[in-house]
Short mmCIF file of C-alpha atoms and ligand atoms in Angstrom, two decimals:
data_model
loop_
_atom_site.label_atom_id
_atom_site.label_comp_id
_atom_site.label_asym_id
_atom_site.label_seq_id
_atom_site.Cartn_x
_atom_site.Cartn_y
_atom_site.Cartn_z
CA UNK A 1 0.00 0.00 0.00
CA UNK A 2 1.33 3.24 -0.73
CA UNK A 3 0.05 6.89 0.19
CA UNK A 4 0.80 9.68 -2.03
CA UNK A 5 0.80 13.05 -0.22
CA UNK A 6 -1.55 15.36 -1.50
CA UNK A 7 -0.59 17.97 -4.03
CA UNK A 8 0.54 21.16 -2.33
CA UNK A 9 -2.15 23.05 -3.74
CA UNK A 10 -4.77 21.27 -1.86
CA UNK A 11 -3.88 22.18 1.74
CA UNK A 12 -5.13 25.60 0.79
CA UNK A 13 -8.44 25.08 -0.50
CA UNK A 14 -11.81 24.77 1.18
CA UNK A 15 -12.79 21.00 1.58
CA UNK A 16 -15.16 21.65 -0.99
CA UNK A 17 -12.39 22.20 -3.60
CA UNK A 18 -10.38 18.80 -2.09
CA UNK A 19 -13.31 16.55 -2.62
CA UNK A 20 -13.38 18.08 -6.15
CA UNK A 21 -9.78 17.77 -7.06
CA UNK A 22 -8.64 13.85 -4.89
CA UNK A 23 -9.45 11.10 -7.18
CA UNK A 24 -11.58 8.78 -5.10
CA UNK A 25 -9.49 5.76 -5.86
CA UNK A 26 -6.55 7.32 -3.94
CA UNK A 27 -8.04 7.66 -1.00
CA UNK A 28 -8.22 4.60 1.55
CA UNK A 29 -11.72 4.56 3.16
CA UNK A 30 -13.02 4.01 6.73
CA UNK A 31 -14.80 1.08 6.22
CA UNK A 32 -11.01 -0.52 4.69
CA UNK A 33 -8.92 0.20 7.79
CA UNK A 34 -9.56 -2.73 9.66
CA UNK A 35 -7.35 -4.50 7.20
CA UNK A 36 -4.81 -2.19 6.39
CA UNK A 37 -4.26 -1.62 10.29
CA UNK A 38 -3.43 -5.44 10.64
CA UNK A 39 -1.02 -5.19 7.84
CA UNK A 40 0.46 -2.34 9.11
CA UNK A 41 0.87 -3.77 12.45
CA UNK A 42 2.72 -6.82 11.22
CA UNK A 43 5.30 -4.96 9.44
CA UNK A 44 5.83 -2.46 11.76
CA UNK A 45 8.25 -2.04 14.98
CA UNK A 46 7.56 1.46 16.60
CA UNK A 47 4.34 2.84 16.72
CA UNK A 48 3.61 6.77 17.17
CA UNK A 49 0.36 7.35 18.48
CA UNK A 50 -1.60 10.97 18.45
CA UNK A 51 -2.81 11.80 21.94
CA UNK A 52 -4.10 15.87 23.03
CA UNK A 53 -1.31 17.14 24.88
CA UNK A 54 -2.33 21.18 24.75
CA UNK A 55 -1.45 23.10 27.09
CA UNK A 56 -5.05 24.40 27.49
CA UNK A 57 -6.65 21.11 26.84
CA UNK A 58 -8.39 19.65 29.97
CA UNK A 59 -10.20 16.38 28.97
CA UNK A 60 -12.78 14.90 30.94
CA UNK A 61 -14.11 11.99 29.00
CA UNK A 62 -12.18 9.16 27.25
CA UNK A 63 -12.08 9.94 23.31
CA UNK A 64 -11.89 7.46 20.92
CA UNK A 65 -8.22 8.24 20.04
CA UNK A 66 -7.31 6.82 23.33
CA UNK A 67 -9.23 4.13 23.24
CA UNK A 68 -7.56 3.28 20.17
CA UNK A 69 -4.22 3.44 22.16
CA UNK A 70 -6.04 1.18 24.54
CA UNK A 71 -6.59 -1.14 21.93
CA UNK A 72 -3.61 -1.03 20.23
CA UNK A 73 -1.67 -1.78 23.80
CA UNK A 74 -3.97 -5.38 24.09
CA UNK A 75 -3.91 -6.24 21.00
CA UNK A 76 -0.39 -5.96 19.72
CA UNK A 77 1.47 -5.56 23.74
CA UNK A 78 5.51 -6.19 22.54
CA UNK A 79 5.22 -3.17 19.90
CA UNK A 80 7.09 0.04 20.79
CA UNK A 81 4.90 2.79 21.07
CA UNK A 82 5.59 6.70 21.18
CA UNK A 83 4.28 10.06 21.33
CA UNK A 84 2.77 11.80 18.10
CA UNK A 85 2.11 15.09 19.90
CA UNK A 86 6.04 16.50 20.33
CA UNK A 87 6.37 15.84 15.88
CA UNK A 88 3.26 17.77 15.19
CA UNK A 89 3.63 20.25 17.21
CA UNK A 90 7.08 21.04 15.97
CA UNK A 91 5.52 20.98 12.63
CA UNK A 92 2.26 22.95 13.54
CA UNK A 93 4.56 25.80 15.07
CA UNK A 94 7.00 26.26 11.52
CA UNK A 95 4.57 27.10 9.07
CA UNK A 96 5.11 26.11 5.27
CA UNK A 97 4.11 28.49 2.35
CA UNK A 98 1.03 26.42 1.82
CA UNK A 99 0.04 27.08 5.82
CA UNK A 100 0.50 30.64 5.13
CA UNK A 101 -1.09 31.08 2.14
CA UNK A 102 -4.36 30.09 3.86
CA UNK A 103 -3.67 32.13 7.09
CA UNK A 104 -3.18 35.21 5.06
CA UNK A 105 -6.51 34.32 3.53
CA UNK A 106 -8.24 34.46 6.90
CA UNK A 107 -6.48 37.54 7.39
CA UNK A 108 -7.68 39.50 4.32
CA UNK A 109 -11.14 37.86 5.06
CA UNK A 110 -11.25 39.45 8.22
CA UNK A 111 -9.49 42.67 6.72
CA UNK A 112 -12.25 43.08 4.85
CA UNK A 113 -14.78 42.27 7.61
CA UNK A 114 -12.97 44.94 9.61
CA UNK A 115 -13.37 47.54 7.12
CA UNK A 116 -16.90 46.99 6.84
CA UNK A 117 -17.41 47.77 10.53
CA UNK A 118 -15.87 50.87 10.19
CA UNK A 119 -18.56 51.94 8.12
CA UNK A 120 -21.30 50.34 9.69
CA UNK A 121 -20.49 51.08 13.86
CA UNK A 122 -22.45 53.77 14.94
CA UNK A 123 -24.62 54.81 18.18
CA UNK A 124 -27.37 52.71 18.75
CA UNK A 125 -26.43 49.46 17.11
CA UNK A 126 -26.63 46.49 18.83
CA UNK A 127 -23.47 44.28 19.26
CA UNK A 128 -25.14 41.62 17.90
CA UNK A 129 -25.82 43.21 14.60
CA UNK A 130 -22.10 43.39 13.93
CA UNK A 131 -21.61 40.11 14.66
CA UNK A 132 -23.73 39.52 12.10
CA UNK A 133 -22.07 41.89 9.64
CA UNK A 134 -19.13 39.85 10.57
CA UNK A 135 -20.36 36.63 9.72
CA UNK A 136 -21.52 37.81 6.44
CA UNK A 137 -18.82 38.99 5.20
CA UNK A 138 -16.88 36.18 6.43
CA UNK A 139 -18.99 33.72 5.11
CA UNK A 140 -19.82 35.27 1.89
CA UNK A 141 -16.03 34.77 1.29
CA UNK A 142 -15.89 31.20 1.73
CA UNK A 143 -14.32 31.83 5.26
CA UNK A 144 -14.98 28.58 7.54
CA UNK A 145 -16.79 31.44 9.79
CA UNK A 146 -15.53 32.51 12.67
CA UNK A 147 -11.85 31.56 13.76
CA UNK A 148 -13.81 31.72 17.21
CA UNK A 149 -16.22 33.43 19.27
CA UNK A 150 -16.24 36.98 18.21
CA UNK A 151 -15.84 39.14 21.49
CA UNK A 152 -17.47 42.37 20.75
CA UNK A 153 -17.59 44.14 23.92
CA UNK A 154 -19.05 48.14 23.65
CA UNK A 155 -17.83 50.49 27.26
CA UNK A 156 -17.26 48.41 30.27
CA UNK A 157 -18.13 45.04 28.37
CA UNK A 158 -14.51 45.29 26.73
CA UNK A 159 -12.85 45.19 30.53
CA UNK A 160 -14.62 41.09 30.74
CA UNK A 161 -12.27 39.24 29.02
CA UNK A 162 -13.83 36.75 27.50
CA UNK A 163 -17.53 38.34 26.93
CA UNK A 164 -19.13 37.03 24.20
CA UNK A 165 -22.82 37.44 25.15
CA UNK A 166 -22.44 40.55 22.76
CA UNK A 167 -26.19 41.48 23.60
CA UNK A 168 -25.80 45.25 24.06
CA UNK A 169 -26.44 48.55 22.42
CA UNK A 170 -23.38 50.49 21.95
CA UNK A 171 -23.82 53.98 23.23
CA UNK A 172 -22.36 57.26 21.76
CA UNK A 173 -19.24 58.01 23.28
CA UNK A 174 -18.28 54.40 24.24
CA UNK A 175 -15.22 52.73 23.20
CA UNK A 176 -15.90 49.22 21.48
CA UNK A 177 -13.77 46.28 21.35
CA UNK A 178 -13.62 43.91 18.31
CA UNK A 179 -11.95 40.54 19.32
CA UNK A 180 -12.87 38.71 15.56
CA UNK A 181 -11.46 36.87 13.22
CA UNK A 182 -12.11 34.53 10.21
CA UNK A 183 -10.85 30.79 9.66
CA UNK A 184 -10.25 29.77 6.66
CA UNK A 185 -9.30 26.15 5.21
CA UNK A 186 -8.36 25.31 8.92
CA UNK A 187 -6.27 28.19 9.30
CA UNK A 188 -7.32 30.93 12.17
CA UNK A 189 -6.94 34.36 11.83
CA UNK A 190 -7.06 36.35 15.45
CA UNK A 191 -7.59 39.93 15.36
CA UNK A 192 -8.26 42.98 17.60
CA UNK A 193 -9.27 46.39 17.12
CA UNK A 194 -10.50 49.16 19.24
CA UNK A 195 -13.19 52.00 18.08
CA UNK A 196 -14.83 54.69 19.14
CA UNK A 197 -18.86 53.89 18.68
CA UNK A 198 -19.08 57.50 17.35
CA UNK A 199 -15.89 57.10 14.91
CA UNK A 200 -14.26 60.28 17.25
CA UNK A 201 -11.44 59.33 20.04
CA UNK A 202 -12.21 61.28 23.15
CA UNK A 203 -8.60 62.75 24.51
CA UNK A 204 -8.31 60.14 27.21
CA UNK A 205 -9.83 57.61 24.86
CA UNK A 206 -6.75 58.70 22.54
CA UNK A 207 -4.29 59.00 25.57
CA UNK A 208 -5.02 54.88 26.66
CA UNK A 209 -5.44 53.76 22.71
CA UNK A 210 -2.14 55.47 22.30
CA UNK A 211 -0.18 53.77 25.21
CA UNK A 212 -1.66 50.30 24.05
CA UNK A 213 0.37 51.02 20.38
CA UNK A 214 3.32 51.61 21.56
CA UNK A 215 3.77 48.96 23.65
CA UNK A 216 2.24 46.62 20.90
CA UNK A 217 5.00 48.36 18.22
CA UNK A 218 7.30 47.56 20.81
CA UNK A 219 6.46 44.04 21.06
CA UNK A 220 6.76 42.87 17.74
CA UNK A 221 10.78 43.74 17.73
CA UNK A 222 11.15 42.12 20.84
CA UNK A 223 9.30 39.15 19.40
CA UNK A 224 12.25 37.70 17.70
CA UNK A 225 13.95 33.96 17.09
CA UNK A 226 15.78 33.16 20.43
CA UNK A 227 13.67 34.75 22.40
CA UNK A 228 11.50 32.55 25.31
CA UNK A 229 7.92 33.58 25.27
CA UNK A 230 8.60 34.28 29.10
CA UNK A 231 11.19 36.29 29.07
CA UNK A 232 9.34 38.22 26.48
CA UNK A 233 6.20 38.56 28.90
CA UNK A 234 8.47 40.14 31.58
CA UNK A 235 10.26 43.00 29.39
CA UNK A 236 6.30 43.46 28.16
CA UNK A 237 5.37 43.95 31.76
CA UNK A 238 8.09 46.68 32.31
CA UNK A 239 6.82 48.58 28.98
CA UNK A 240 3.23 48.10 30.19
CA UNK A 241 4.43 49.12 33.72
CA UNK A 242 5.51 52.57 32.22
CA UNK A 243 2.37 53.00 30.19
CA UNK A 244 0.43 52.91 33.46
CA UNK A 245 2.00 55.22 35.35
CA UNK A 246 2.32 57.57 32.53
CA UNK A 247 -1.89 57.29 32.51
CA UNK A 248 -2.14 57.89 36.04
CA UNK A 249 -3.10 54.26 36.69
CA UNK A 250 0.06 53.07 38.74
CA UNK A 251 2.60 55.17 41.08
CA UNK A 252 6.09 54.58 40.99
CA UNK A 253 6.64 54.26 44.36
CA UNK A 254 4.01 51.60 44.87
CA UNK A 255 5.58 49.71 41.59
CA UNK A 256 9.35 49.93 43.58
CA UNK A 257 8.07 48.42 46.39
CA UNK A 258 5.76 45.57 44.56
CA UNK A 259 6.17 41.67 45.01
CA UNK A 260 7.86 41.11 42.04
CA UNK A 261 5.35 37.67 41.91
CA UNK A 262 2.35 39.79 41.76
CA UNK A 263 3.53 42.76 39.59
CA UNK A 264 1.13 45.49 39.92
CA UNK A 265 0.79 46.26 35.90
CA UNK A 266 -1.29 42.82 35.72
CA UNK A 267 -4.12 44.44 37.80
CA UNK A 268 -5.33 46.54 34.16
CA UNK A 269 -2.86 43.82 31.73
CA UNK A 270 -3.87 40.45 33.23
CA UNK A 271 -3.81 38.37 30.25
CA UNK A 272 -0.34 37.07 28.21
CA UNK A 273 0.22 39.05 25.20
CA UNK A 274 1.17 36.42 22.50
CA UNK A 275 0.37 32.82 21.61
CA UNK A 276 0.78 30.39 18.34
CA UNK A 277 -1.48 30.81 16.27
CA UNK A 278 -2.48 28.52 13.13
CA UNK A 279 -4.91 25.36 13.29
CA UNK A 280 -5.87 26.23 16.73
CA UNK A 281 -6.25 29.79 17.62
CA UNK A 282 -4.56 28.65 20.66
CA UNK A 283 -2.13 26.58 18.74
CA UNK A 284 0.44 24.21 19.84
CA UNK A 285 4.15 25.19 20.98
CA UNK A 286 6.48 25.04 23.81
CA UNK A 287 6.14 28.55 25.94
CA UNK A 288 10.16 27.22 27.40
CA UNK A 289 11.13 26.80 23.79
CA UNK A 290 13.32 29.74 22.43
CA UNK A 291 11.41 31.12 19.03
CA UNK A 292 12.32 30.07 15.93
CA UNK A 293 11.75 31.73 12.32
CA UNK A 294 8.36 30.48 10.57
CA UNK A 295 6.52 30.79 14.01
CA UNK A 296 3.70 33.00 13.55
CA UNK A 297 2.46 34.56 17.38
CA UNK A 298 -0.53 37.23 17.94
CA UNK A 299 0.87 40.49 19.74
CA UNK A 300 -2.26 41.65 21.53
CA UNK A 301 -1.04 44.09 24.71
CA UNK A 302 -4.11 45.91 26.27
CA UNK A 303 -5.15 48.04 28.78
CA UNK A 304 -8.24 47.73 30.92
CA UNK A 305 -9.63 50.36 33.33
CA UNK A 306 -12.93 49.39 35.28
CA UNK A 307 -13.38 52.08 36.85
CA UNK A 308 -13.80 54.27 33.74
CA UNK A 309 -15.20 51.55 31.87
CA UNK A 310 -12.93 51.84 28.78
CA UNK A 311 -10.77 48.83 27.81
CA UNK A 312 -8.41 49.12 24.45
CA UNK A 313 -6.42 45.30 23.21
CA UNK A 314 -4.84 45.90 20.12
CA UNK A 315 -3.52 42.47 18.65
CA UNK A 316 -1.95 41.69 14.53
CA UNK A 317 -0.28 38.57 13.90
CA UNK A 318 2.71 38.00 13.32
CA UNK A 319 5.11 35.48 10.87
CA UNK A 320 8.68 35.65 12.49
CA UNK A 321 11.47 35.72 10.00
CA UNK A 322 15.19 35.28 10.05
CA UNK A 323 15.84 38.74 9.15
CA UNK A 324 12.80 40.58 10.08
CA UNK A 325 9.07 39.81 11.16
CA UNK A 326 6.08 40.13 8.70
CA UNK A 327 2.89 41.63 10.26
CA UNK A 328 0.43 39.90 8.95
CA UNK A 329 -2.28 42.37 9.22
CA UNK A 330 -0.08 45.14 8.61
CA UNK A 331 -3.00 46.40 6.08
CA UNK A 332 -5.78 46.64 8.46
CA UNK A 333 -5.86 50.17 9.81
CA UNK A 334 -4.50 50.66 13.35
CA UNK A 335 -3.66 54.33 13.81
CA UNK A 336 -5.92 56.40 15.33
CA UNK A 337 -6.15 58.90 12.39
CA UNK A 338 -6.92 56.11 10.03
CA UNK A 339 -9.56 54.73 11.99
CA UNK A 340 -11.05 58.53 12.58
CA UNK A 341 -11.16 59.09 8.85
CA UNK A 342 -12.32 55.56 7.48
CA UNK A 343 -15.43 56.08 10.25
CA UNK A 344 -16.16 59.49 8.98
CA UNK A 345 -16.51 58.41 5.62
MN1 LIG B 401 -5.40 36.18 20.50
#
């Protein structure tokens, strides 16, 4: 028996497209694998076996990928078995040009979903209605749908991290938050943007939106091969720890006397700032590991104040290169003039 990887081409279609283009004869069925698993087994000495082993992944009830481990221990005992999970995820974290080429397509996707909110947020809309704008555009495109569940979070909504009830009216004057992206042949897009309901930044609303740039600017030439993802999340922690005292928020007195286990920046930054990104949004990878070139990471700093009910994340992805990192979403507008004049349109 022999199996022919798939043409290059394939891994970034839709499924629709694969079905299309795979001659069914190739492709070794279900129903056949009873046999070919004995044959297999005969012939072979080691045995690598896929089992979940993210980081995030907490599973409760037996899958049936384990209790094909199960089986294969009983049935076939004096094999040599190993772990799947450390190959792929070496090979989910380097991406190959056919892995990008359907991330960037999620990205333009939600590029263009972006840009449609620009014209469409106003006061008075609902934040379900631009979910929906979101998923028609995304959908309309071919996109998967949503990379995950779109956070849209209008005033204080955008300081609860992981709100996605998105059931109210955004109010003039608010700031909104837009945590949405498309997926697209498998691949996630993750995206964040900030806006003012009214498409005008109130001067403090500018003064916090500002603060959160810099120190995302700043992160993606930190973000750079050698680097540990932990180290990295301590110099961000300095850069976020100037930020807040600049805005009032922290006093450096207080900051020179914190516990340096409970840094006092976390209490308005208490989420990490970058993660893998591809199949999962959350994708697989070492956080000990030093970064390597073909990673691609979010950046996604942000600052949230309760007490004014305002909360700005800012997050692009980013491709990590041996001479330079590509920003993914460099095209999707970020600067607060841009965003002004594409709302005023
Ligand atoms: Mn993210």
């Amino acid at each position: 028996m022999r199996y022919q990887p798939l043409p290059a081409e394939l891994y970034v279609t839709n499924r629709q497209r694969l079905y299309e283009l795979l001659p069914p004869r190739s492709l070794v069925m279900l129903q056949d694998f009873e046999t070919h698993f004995r044959a297999l087994m005969c012939q072979a000495d080691q045995v690598y076996l896929n089992s979940n082993e993210h980081q995030r992944a907490t599973i409760p009830t037996e899958t049936r990928e384990h209790r094909f481990t199960l089986r294969c221990q009983a049935e076939y005992p004096l094999h040599d078995y190993r772990r799947l999970a450390p190959l792929m995820h070496d090979l989910r974290c380097i991406k190959q040009p056919a892995e990008l080429a359907s991330l960037n397509e999620a990205v333009r996707i939600t590029s263009d979903g972006f840009n449609r909110l620009l014209k469409f947020v106003k006061p008075g809309v609902h934040e379900f209605e631009i979910e929906a704008e979101l998923a028609h555009e995304f959908i309309r495109q071919r996109a998967r749908g949503f990379a995950y569940t779109p956070i849209i979070g209008s005033g204080a909504n955008a300081c609860v991290l992981h709100y996605i009830t998105n059931h109210c009216q955004c109010e003039d004057g608010q700031m909104l938050l837009l945590d949405i992206a498309a997926n697209y042949g498998n691949y996630n897009a993750d995206l964040t943007r900030t806006i003012p309901v009214n498409g005008k930044f109130t001067p403090r609303q500018r003064q916090v939106y500002e603060a959160v740039l810099r120190v995302f600017k700043k992160c993606c030439e930190i973000l750079r091969p050698g680097v540990i993802i932990r180290e990295y999340q301590e110099q961000v922690g300095l850069l976020m720890t100037e930020e807040l005292i600049g805005l009032g928020l922290l006093n450096r007195e207080e900051v020179a006397k914190q516990d340096p286990e409970k840094p006092l920046y976390k209490k308005y930054f208490p989420h990490g700032t970058s993660h893998h990104l591809g199949i999962d949004v959350h994708d697989v990878g070492h956080t000990w590991k030093p970064i390597q070139p073909g990673m691609v990471f979010t950046v996604e700093p942000g600052i949230y104040i309760r007490e004014e009910g305002l909360g700005v994340r800012l997050e692009n992805d980013i491709l990590i290169g041996e001479h330079g990192n590509t920003d993914l979403m460099a095209g999707i507008p970020i600067e607060v003039d841009e965003i002004e004049a594409l709302m005023q349109r």
